[in-house]
PDB file of C-alpha atoms in Angstrom:
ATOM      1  CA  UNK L  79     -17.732   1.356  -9.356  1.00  0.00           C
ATOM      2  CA  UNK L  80     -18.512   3.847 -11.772  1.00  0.00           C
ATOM      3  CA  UNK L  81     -16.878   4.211 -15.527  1.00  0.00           C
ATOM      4  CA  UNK L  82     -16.503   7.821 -16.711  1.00  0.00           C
ATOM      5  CA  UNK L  83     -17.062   6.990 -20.953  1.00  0.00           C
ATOM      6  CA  UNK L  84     -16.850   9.502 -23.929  1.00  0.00           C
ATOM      7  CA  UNK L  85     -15.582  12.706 -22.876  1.00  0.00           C
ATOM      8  CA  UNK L  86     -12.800  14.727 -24.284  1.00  0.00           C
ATOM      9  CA  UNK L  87      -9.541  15.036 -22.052  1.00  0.00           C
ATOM     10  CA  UNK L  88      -6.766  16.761 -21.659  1.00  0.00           C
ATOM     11  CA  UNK L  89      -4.702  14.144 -19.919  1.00  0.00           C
ATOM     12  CA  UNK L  90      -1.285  12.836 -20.489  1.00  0.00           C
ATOM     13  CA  UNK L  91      -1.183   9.032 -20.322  1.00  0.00           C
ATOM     14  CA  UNK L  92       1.016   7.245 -17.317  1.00  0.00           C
ATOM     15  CA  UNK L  93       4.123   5.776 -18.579  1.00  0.00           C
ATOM     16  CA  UNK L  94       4.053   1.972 -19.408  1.00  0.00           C
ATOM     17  CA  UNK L  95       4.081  -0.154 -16.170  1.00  0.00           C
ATOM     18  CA  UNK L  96       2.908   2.632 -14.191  1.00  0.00           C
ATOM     19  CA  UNK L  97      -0.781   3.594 -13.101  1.00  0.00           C
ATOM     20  CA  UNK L  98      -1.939   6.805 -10.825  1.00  0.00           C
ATOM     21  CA  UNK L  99      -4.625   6.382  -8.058  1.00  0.00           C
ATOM     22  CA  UNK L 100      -6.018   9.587  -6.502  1.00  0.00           C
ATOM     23  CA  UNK L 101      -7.636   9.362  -3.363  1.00  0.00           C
ATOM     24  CA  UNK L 102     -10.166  11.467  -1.638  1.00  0.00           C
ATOM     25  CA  UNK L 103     -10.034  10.914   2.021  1.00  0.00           C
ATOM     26  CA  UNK L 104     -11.072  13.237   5.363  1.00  0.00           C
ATOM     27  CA  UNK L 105      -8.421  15.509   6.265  1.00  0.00           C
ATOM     28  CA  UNK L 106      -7.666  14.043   9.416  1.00  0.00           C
ATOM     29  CA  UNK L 107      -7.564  10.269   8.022  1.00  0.00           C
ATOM     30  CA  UNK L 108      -4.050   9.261   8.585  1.00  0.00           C
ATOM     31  CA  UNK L 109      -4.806   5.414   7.380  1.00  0.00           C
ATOM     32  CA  UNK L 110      -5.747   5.054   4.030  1.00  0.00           C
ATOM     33  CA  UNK L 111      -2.743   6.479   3.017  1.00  0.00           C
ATOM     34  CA  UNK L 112      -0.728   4.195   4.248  1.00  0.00           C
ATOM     35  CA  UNK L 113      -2.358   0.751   4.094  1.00  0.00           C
ATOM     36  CA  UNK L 114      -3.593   0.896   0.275  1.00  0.00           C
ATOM     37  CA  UNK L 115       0.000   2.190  -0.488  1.00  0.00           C
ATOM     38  CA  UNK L 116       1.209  -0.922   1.325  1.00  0.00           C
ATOM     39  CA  UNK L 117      -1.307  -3.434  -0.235  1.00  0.00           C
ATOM     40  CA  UNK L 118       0.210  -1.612  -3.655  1.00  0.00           C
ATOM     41  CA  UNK L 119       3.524  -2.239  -2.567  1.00  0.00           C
ATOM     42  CA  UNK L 120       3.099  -5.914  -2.253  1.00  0.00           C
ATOM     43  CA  UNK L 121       1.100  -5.739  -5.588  1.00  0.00           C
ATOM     44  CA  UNK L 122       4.128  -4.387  -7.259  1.00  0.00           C
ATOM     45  CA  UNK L 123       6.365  -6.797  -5.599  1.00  0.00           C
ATOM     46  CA  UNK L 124       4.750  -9.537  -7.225  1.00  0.00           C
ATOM     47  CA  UNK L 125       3.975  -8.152 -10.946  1.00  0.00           C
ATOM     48  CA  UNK L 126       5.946  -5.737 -11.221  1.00  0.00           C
ATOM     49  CA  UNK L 127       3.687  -2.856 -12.094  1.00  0.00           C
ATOM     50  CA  UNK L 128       4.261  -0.011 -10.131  1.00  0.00           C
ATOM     51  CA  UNK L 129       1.378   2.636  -8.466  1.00  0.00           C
ATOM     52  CA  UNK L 130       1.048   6.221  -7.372  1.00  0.00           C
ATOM     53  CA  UNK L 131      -0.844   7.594  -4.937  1.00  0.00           C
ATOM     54  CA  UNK L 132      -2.379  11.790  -4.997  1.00  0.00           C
ATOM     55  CA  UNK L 133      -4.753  12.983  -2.468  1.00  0.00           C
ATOM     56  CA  UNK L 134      -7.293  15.632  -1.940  1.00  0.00           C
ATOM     57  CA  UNK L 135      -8.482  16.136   1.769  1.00  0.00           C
ATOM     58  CA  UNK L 136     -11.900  17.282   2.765  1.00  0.00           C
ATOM     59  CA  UNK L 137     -12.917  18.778   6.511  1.00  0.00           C
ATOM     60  CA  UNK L 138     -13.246  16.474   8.643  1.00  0.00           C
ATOM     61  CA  UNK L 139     -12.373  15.860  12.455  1.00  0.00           C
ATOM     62  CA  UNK L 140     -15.344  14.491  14.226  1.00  0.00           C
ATOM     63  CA  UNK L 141     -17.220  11.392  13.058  1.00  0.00           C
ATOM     64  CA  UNK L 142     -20.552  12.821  13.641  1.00  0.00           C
ATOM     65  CA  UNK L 143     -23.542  12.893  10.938  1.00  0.00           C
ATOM     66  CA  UNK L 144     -23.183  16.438  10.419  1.00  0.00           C
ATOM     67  CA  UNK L 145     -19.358  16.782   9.539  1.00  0.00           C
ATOM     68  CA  UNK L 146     -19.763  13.909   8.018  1.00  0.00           C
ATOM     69  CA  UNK L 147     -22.371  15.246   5.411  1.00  0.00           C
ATOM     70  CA  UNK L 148     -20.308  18.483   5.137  1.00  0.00           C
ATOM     71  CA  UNK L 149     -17.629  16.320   4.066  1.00  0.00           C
ATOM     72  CA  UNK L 150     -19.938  14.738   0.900  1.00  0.00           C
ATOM     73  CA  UNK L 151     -20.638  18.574  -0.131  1.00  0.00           C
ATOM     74  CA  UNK L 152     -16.752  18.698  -0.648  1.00  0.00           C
ATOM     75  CA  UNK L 153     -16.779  15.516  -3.076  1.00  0.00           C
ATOM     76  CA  UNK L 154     -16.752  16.988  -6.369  1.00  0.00           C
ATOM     77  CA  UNK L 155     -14.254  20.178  -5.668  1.00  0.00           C
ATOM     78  CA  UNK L 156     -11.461  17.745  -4.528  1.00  0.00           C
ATOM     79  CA  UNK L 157     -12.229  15.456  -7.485  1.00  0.00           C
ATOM     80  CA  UNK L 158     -11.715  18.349  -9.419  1.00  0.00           C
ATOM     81  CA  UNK L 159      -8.275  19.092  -7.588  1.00  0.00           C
ATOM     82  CA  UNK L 160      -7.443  15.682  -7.759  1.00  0.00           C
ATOM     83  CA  UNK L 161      -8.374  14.958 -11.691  1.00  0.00           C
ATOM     84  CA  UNK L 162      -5.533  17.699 -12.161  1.00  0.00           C
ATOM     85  CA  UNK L 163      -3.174  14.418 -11.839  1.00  0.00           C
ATOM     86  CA  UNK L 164      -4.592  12.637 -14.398  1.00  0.00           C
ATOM     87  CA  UNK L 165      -4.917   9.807 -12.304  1.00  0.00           C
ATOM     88  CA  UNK L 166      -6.566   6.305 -14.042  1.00  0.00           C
ATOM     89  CA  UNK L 167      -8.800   5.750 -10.746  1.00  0.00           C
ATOM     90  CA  UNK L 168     -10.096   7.709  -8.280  1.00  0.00           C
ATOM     91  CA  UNK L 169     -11.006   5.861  -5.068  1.00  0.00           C
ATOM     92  CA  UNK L 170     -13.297   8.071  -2.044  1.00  0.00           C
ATOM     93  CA  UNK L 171     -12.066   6.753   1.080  1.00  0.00           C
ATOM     94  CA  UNK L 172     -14.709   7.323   3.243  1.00  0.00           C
ATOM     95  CA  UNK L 173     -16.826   4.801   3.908  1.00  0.00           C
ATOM     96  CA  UNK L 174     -19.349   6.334   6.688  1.00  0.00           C
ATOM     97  CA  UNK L 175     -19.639   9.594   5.195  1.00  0.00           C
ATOM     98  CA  UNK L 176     -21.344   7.900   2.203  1.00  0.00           C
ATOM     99  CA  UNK L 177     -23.174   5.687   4.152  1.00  0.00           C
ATOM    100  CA  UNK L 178     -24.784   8.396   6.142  1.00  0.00           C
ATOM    101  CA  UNK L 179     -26.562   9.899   3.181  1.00  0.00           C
ATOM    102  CA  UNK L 180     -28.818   6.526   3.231  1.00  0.00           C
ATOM    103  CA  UNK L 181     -29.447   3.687   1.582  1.00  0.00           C
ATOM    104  CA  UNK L 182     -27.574   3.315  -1.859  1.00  0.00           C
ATOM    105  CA  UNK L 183     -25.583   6.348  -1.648  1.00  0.00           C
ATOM    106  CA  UNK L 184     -22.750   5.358  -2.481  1.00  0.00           C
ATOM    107  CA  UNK L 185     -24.054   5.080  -6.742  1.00  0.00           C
ATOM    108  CA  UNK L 186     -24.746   8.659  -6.250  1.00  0.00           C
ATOM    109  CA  UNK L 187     -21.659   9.651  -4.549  1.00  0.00           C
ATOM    110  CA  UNK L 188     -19.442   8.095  -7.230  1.00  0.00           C
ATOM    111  CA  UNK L 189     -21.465   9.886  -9.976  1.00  0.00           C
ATOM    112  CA  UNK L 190     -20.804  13.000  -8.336  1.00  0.00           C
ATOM    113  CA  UNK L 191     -16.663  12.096  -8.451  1.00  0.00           C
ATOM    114  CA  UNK L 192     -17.035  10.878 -12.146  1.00  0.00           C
ATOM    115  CA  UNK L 193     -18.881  13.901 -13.732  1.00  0.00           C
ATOM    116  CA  UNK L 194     -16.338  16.738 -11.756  1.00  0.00           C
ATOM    117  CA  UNK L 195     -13.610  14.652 -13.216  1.00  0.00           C
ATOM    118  CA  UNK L 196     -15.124  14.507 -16.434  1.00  0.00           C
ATOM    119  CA  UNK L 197     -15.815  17.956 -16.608  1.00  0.00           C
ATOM    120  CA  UNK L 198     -11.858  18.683 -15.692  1.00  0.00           C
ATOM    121  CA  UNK L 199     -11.010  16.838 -18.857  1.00  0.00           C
ATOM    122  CA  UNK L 200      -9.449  14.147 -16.791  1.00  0.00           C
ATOM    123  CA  UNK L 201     -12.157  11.181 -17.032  1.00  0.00           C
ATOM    124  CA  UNK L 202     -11.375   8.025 -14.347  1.00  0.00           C
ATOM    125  CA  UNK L 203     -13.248   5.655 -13.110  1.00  0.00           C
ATOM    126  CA  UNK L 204     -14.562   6.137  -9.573  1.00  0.00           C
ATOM    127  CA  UNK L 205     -14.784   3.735  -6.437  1.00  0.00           C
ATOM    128  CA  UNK L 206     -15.755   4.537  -3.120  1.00  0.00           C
ATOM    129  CA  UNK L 207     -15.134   2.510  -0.032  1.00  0.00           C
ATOM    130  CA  UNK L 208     -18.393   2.015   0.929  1.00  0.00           C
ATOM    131  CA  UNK L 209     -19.791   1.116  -2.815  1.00  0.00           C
ATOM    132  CA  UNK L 210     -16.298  -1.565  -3.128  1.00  0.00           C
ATOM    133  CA  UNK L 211     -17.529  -2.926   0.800  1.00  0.00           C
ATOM    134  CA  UNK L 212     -21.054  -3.707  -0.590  1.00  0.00           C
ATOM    135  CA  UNK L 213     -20.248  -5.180  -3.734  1.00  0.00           C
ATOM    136  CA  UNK L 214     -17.292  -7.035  -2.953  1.00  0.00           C
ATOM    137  CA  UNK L 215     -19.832  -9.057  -0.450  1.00  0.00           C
ATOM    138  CA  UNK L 216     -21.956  -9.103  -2.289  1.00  0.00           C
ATOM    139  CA  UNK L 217     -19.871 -10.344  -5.779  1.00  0.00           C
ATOM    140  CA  UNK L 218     -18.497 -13.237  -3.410  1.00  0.00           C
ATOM    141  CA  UNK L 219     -21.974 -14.299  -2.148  1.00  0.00           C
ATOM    142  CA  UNK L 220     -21.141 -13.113   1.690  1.00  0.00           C
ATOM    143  CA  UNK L 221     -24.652 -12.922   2.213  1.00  0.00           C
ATOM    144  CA  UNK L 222     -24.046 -13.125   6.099  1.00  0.00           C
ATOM    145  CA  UNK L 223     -21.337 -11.605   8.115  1.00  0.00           C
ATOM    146  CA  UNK L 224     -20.370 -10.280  11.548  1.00  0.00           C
ATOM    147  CA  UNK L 225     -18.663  -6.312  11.651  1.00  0.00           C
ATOM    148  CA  UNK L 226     -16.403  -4.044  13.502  1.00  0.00           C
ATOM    149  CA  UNK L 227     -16.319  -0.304  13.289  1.00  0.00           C
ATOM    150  CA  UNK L 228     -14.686   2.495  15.643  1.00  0.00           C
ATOM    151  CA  UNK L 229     -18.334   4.308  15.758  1.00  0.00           C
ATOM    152  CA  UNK L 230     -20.407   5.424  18.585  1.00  0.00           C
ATOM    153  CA  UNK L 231     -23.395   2.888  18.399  1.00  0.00           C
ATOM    154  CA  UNK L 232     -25.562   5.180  16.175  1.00  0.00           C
ATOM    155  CA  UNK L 233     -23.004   5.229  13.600  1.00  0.00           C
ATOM    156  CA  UNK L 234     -22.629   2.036  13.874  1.00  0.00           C
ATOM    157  CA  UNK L 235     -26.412   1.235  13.498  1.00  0.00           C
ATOM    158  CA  UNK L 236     -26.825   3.232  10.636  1.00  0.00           C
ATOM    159  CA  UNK L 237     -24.039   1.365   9.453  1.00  0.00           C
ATOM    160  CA  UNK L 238     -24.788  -1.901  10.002  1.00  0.00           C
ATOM    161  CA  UNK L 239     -28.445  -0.727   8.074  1.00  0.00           C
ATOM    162  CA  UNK L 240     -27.138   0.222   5.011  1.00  0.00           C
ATOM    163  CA  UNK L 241     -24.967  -3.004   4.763  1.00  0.00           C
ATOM    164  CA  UNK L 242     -28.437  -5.069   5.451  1.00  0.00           C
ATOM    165  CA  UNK L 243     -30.442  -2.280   2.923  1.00  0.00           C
ATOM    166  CA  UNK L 244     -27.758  -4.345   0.049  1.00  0.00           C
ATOM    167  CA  UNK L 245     -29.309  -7.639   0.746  1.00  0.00           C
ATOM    168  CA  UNK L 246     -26.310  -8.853   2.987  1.00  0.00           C
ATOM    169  CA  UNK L 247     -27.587  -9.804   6.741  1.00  0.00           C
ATOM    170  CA  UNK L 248     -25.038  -8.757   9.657  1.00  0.00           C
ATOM    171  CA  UNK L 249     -24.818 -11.366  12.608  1.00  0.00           C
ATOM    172  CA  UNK L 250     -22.997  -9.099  14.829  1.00  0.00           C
ATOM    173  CA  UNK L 251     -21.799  -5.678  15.405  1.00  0.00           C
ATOM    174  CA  UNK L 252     -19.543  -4.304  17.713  1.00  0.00           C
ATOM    175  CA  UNK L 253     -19.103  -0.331  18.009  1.00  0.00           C
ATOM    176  CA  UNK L 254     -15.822   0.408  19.826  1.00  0.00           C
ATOM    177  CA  UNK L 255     -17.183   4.152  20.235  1.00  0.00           C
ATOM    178  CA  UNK L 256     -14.406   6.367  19.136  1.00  0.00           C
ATOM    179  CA  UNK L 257     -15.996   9.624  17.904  1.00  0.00           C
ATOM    180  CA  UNK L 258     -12.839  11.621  17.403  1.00  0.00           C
ATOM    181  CA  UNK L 259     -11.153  10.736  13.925  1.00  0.00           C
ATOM    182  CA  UNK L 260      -7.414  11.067  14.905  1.00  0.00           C
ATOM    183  CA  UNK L 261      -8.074   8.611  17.954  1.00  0.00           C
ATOM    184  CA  UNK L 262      -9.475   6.662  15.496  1.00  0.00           C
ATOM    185  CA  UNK L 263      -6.646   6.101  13.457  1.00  0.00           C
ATOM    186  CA  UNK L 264      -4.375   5.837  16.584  1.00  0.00           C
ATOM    187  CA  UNK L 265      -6.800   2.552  17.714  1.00  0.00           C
ATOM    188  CA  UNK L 266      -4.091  -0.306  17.780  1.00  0.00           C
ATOM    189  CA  UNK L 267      -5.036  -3.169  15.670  1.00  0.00           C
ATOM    190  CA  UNK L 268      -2.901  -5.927  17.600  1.00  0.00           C
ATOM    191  CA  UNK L 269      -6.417  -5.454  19.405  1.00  0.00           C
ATOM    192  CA  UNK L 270      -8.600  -6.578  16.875  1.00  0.00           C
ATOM    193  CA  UNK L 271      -7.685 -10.728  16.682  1.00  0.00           C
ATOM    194  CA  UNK L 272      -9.337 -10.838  20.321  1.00  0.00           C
ATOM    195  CA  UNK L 273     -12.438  -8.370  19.480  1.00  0.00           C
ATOM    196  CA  UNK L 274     -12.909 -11.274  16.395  1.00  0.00           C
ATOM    197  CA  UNK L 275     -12.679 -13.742  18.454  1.00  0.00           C
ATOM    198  CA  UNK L 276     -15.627 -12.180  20.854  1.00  0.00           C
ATOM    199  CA  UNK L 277     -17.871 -11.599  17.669  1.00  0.00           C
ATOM    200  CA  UNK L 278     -21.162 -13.749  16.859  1.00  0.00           C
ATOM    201  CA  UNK L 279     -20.283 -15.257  13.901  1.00  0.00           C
ATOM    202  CA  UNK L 280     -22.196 -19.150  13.870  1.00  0.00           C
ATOM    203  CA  UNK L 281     -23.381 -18.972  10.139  1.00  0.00           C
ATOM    204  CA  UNK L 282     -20.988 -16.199   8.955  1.00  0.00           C
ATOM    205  CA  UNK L 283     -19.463 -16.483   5.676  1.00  0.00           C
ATOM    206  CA  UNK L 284     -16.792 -13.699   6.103  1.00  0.00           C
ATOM    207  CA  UNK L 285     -15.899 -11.231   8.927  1.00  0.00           C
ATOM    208  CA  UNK L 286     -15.534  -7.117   7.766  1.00  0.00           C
ATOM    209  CA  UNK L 287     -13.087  -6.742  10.438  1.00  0.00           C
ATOM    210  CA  UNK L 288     -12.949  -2.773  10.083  1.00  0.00           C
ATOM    211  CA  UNK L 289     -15.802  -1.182   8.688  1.00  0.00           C
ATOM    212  CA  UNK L 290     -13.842   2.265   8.350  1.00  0.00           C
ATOM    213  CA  UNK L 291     -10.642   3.028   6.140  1.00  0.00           C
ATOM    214  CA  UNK L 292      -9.584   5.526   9.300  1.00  0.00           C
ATOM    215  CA  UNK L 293      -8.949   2.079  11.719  1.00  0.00           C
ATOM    216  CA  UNK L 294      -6.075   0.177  11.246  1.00  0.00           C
ATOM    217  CA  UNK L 295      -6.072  -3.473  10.445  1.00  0.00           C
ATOM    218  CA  UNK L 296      -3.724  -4.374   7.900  1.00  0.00           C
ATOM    219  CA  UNK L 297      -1.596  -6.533  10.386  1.00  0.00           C
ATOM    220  CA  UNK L 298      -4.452  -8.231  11.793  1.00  0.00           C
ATOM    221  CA  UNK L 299      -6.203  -9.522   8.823  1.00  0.00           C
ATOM    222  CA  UNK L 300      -4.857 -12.474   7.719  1.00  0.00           C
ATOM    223  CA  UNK L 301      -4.193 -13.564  11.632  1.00  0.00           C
ATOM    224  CA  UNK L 302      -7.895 -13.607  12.127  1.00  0.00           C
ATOM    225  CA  UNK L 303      -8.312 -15.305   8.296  1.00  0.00           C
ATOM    226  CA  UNK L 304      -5.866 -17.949   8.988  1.00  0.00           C
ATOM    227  CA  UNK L 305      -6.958 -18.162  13.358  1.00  0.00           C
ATOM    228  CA  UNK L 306     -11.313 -18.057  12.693  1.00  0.00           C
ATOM    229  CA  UNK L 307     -11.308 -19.929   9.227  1.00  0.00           C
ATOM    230  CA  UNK L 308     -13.244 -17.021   7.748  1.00  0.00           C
ATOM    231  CA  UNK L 309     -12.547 -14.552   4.442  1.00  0.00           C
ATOM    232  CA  UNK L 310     -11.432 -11.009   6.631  1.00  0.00           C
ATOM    233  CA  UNK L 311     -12.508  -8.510   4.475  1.00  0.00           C
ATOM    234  CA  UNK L 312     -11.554  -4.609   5.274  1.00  0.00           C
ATOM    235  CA  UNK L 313     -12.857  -0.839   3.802  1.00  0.00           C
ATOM    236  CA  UNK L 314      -9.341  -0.763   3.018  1.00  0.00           C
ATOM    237  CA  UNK L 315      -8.945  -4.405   0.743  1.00  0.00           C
ATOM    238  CA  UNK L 316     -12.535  -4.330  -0.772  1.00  0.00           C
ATOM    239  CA  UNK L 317     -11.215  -0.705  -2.383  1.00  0.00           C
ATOM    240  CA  UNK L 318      -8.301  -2.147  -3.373  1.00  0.00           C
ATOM    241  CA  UNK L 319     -10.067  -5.184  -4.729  1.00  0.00           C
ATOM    242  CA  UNK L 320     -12.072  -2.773  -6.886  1.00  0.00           C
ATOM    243  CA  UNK L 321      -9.156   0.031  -7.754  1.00  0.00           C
ATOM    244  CA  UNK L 322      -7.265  -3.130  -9.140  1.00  0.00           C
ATOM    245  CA  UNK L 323     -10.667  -4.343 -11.078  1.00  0.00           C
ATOM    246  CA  UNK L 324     -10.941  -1.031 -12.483  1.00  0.00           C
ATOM    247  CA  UNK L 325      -7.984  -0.897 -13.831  1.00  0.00           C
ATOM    248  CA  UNK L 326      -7.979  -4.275 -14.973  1.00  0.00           C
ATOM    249  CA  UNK L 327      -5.189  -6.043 -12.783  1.00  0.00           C
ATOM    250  CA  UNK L 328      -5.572  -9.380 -11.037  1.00  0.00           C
ATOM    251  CA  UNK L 329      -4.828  -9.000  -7.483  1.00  0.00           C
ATOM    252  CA  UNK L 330      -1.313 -10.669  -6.575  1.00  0.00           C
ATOM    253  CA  UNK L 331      -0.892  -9.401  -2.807  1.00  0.00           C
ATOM    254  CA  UNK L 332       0.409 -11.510  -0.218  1.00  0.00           C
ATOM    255  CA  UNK L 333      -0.696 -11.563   3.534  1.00  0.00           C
ATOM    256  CA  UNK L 334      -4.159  -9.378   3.269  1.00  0.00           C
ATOM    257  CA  UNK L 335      -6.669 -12.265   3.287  1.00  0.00           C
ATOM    258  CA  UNK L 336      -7.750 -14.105   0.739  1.00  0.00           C
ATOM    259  CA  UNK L 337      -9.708 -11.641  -1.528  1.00  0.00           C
ATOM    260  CA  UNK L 338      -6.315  -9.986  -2.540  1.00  0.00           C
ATOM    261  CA  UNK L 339      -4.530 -13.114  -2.714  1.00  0.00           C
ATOM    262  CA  UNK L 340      -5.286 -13.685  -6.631  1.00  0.00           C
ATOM    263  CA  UNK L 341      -6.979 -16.829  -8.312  1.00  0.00           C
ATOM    264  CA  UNK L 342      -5.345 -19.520  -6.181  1.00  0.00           C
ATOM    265  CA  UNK L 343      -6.573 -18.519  -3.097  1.00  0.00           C
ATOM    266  CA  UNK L 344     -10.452 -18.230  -4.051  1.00  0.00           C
ATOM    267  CA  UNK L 345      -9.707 -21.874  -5.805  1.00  0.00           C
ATOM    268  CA  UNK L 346      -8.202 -23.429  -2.878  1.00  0.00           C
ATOM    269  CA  UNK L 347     -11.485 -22.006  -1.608  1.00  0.00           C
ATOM    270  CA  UNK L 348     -13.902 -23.673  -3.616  1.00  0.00           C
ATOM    271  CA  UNK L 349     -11.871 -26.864  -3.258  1.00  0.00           C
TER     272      UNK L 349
END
């Protein structure tokens, strides 16, 4: 997660009770933009603070490395495009086109965001899906954990190799092979509770039950949480997790696993 500090802005505060979240996703990712406005929805619900979402799209049909690296080279214009906002966070909802630049990427990618903000006059802090995946395991002490991503098995490799380059060791894998991003975020994720159940996972400590933002899984997480006794951890809820860090709100959402359940969850944890 990366703070944009010191730089002179043109931008016009959000009203009281209100924050703006820009998001930079592929332009065929029909997902993101609806599950984090959901998980935002159920935020509200409970404190009352209320969230907009704005969007720039870049390129992107195929989940191959090639579009996918295309798609990085289009970071900084659509933070530019959508600084114009003046949005407080900006999150970059791609998790594998990060990932596929190698190891630790994602610090660089989120620079990238920052400084074209910055240099719109609209300064916000930056998270990207795959930085808020990392850190959220690794801020929790997941150290072990068992995945599921809609990749064809290279992806899913290289995937699986940049969550073990962060120190965090992943049991299991499975690759459902989906290279075509629409059918991606068509995948129905009443599925996923029996693909969990069929993962290795003796000696996990939580389950990423989609390692994309493009593949549903909202309805599914907290039926594996509450049916495998694991944390269920998602692209989608570890960039929430961090969009609400960054702007300083403690997360108060109801049936999306524990991490975004607020304080009383992680204590009943520990009990």
């Amino acid at each position: 997660m990366t703070a944009n500090p010191d730089a002179p802005t043109c931008a016009v505060p959000a009203p009281a009770g209100l924050s703006r979240i820009g998001l930079i996703v592929p332009s065929s990712n029909t997902t993101m933009e609806t599950e984090l406005p959901e998980l935002f929805r159920r935020q509200s619900e409970a404190t009352g603070h209320r969230y907009t979402f704005h969007s720039a799209r870049a390129a992107m049909k195929q989940v191959t490395r090639e579009e996918l690296l295309a798609m990085v080279d289009r970071a900084a214009d659509c933070a530019t495009a959508v600084s114009d906002a003046a949005v407080d966070v900006i999150a970059y909802a791609c998790l594998v086109a990060v990932m596929a630049q190698g190891p630790g990427a994602h610090k660089e990618s989120e620079q990238v965001i920052a400084d074209a903000a910055r240099a719109n006059g609209h300064p916000a802090e930056v998270v990207s899906s795959a930085g808020a995946l990392v850190r959220t395991l690794r801020g929790l002490g997941y150290s072990r954990v068992a995945i599921v991503t809609p990749y064809m098995a290279p992806l899913t490799r290289m995937v699986r190799e940049y969550i073990e380059g962060e120190g965090i060791e992943v049991l299991d894998a499975v690759a459902l092979e989906v290279p075509d991003n629409l059918a991606v975020g068509r995948l129905d994720p009443e599925r996923l509770p029996d693909i969990a159940r069929g993962l290795r996972r003796g000696g996990a400590d939580a389950i990423v039950l989609s390692a994309c933002v493009q593949m549903p899984s909202l309805p599914a997480v907290q039926r594996v949480e509450d049916e495998l006794g694991l944390p269920v951890i998602t692209a989608a809820t570890a960039t929430a997790y961090e969009v609400l860090a960054a702007l300083g709100h403690t997360p108060a959402i109801a049936g999306a696993g524990r991490l975004l359940a607020g304080a009383s969850a992680h204590e009943a944890e520990g009990a």
